[in-house]
Amino acid sequence: MSTSTKFNPPCALVAGGSGVIGKAIAQHFGQHRWHVGIQYWTNQDSAKEISQDIHASGGTATIYQANIQDPVQIQRMVAQCIEEQQRLDALIWAIGIAHSRLLAQTTPESWAAQLTTNLTGCFRLLHAVAPIFEEQQFGTIVLVGSLSGAQGRTGQSAYASSKAGLIGLMKSVAKEWAPWNIRVNTIFPGWHRSPLSGKALSRADTLGSHVLTTRPAITDVAAAVYQLAAMEGISGQVWNMDSRVE
């Protein structure tokens, strides 16, 4: 992981930084004296609060509003981040939407929304940072995926498909960007109560199948993302923190 200098600390851009998991990740990087870019779309209040928390802990942060479905807004966000920080050391993808419906009840619009946000959005962001990482010849990327993408779940055909695609995207990009010294990995964070998961799954459904009948602490997930980003000899891998078994 790149070391900081007096004038130019390492920079991490957290897509979805205003969400529950993204917030914990952003705060963890900030506590380690990284400059953190916090992407949000509609939840500006949360993004501002997280930025304030990071500054209060001795770190620095900038918030960026960008619709992850809009390539122009993504490019503008990345360009602004690079202009301000002169580097991008880590990119964290912590964005995802889910509509819990059986396949026969899933509308084409719902399917398209989940694939466009969860998978195509990630592609667009990776596409935007590719020239930066190629020029730098270093960087690390962690995609927050889901166990659903590896084994599927009832009522999550669209969501599971988007997260399965994320794994394939990660593995392909890891191979393509290895010559640039860019590491790309995925983490399964386990189930956490959030606006995304709260309506989709019941507590019994999500915790009853855990071998420990519990979930990893959100702070442990953030620490694991940071650690995975720091591991210089690992790329193209999935780190599973989700102890659910079928």
PDB file of N, CA, C and O in Angstrom, residues 19 22 79 93 104 115 124 143 169 182 201 220 227 231 239:
ATOM      1  N   GLY A  19     -23.584   4.913   2.542  1.00  0.00           N
ATOM      2  CA  GLY A  19     -24.376   3.790   3.022  1.00  0.00           C
ATOM      3  C   GLY A  19     -23.817   3.191   4.296  1.00  0.00           C
ATOM      4  O   GLY A  19     -22.782   3.624   4.815  1.00  0.00           O
ATOM      5  N   GLY A  22     -20.500   1.244   3.443  1.00  0.00           N
ATOM      6  CA  GLY A  22     -19.574   2.246   2.922  1.00  0.00           C
ATOM      7  C   GLY A  22     -19.129   3.230   3.986  1.00  0.00           C
ATOM      8  O   GLY A  22     -17.963   3.642   4.013  1.00  0.00           O
ATOM      9  N   ALA A  79     -12.330  12.817 -12.045  1.00  0.00           N
ATOM     10  CA  ALA A  79     -11.451  13.910 -12.447  1.00  0.00           C
ATOM     11  C   ALA A  79     -11.263  14.906 -11.305  1.00  0.00           C
ATOM     12  O   ALA A  79     -10.151  15.394 -11.064  1.00  0.00           O
ATOM     13  N   TRP A  93     -15.779  -0.286  -3.970  1.00  0.00           N
ATOM     14  CA  TRP A  93     -17.144  -0.311  -4.519  1.00  0.00           C
ATOM     15  C   TRP A  93     -18.073  -0.886  -3.454  1.00  0.00           C
ATOM     16  O   TRP A  93     -17.996  -2.056  -3.120  1.00  0.00           O
ATOM     17  N   ALA A 104     -40.773 -14.843 -11.286  1.00  0.00           N
ATOM     18  CA  ALA A 104     -42.017 -14.626 -12.028  1.00  0.00           C
ATOM     19  C   ALA A 104     -42.657 -13.284 -11.694  1.00  0.00           C
ATOM     20  O   ALA A 104     -43.488 -12.784 -12.462  1.00  0.00           O
ATOM     21  N   LEU A 115     -29.347  -4.634 -12.299  1.00  0.00           N
ATOM     22  CA  LEU A 115     -28.145  -4.927 -13.100  1.00  0.00           C
ATOM     23  C   LEU A 115     -27.399  -3.649 -13.473  1.00  0.00           C
ATOM     24  O   LEU A 115     -26.168  -3.607 -13.449  1.00  0.00           O
ATOM     25  N   ARG A 124     -18.634   1.024 -15.146  1.00  0.00           N
ATOM     26  CA  ARG A 124     -18.412   2.414 -15.556  1.00  0.00           C
ATOM     27  C   ARG A 124     -17.378   3.101 -14.671  1.00  0.00           C
ATOM     28  O   ARG A 124     -16.557   3.885 -15.167  1.00  0.00           O
ATOM     29  N   LEU A 143     -14.127  -4.743  -4.217  1.00  0.00           N
ATOM     30  CA  LEU A 143     -15.546  -4.699  -4.552  1.00  0.00           C
ATOM     31  C   LEU A 143     -16.332  -5.406  -3.454  1.00  0.00           C
ATOM     32  O   LEU A 143     -16.043  -6.560  -3.129  1.00  0.00           O
ATOM     33  N   LEU A 169     -16.481  -9.957 -13.237  1.00  0.00           N
ATOM     34  CA  LEU A 169     -15.832  -8.705 -13.601  1.00  0.00           C
ATOM     35  C   LEU A 169     -14.522  -8.544 -12.840  1.00  0.00           C
ATOM     36  O   LEU A 169     -13.486  -8.198 -13.418  1.00  0.00           O
ATOM     37  N   ILE A 182      -1.985  -3.432 -10.388  1.00  0.00           N
ATOM     38  CA  ILE A 182      -3.281  -3.109  -9.796  1.00  0.00           C
ATOM     39  C   ILE A 182      -3.901  -4.390  -9.262  1.00  0.00           C
ATOM     40  O   ILE A 182      -4.035  -5.375  -9.990  1.00  0.00           O
ATOM     41  N   LEU A 201     -35.090  -9.082   3.618  1.00  0.00           N
ATOM     42  CA  LEU A 201     -34.919 -10.349   4.299  1.00  0.00           C
ATOM     43  C   LEU A 201     -35.230 -10.215   5.774  1.00  0.00           C
ATOM     44  O   LEU A 201     -34.957  -9.191   6.393  1.00  0.00           O
ATOM     45  N   ASP A 220     -15.538  -4.919  11.842  1.00  0.00           N
ATOM     46  CA  ASP A 220     -14.648  -5.974  11.362  1.00  0.00           C
ATOM     47  C   ASP A 220     -14.657  -6.037   9.838  1.00  0.00           C
ATOM     48  O   ASP A 220     -13.627  -6.307   9.209  1.00  0.00           O
ATOM     49  N   GLN A 227      -7.603  -4.226   5.231  1.00  0.00           N
ATOM     50  CA  GLN A 227      -6.517  -5.212   5.206  1.00  0.00           C
ATOM     51  C   GLN A 227      -6.364  -5.826   3.826  1.00  0.00           C
ATOM     52  O   GLN A 227      -5.248  -5.996   3.325  1.00  0.00           O
ATOM     53  N   MET A 231      -2.973  -5.854   1.212  1.00  0.00           N
ATOM     54  CA  MET A 231      -2.220  -7.078   0.910  1.00  0.00           C
ATOM     55  C   MET A 231      -1.683  -7.022  -0.516  1.00  0.00           C
ATOM     56  O   MET A 231      -2.424  -7.196  -1.480  1.00  0.00           O
ATOM     57  N   TRP A 239     -12.931 -12.848  -0.662  1.00  0.00           N
ATOM     58  CA  TRP A 239     -12.770 -12.995   0.788  1.00  0.00           C
ATOM     59  C   TRP A 239     -14.175 -13.074   1.381  1.00  0.00           C
ATOM     60  O   TRP A 239     -14.909 -12.103   1.386  1.00  0.00           O
TER      61      TRP A 239
END
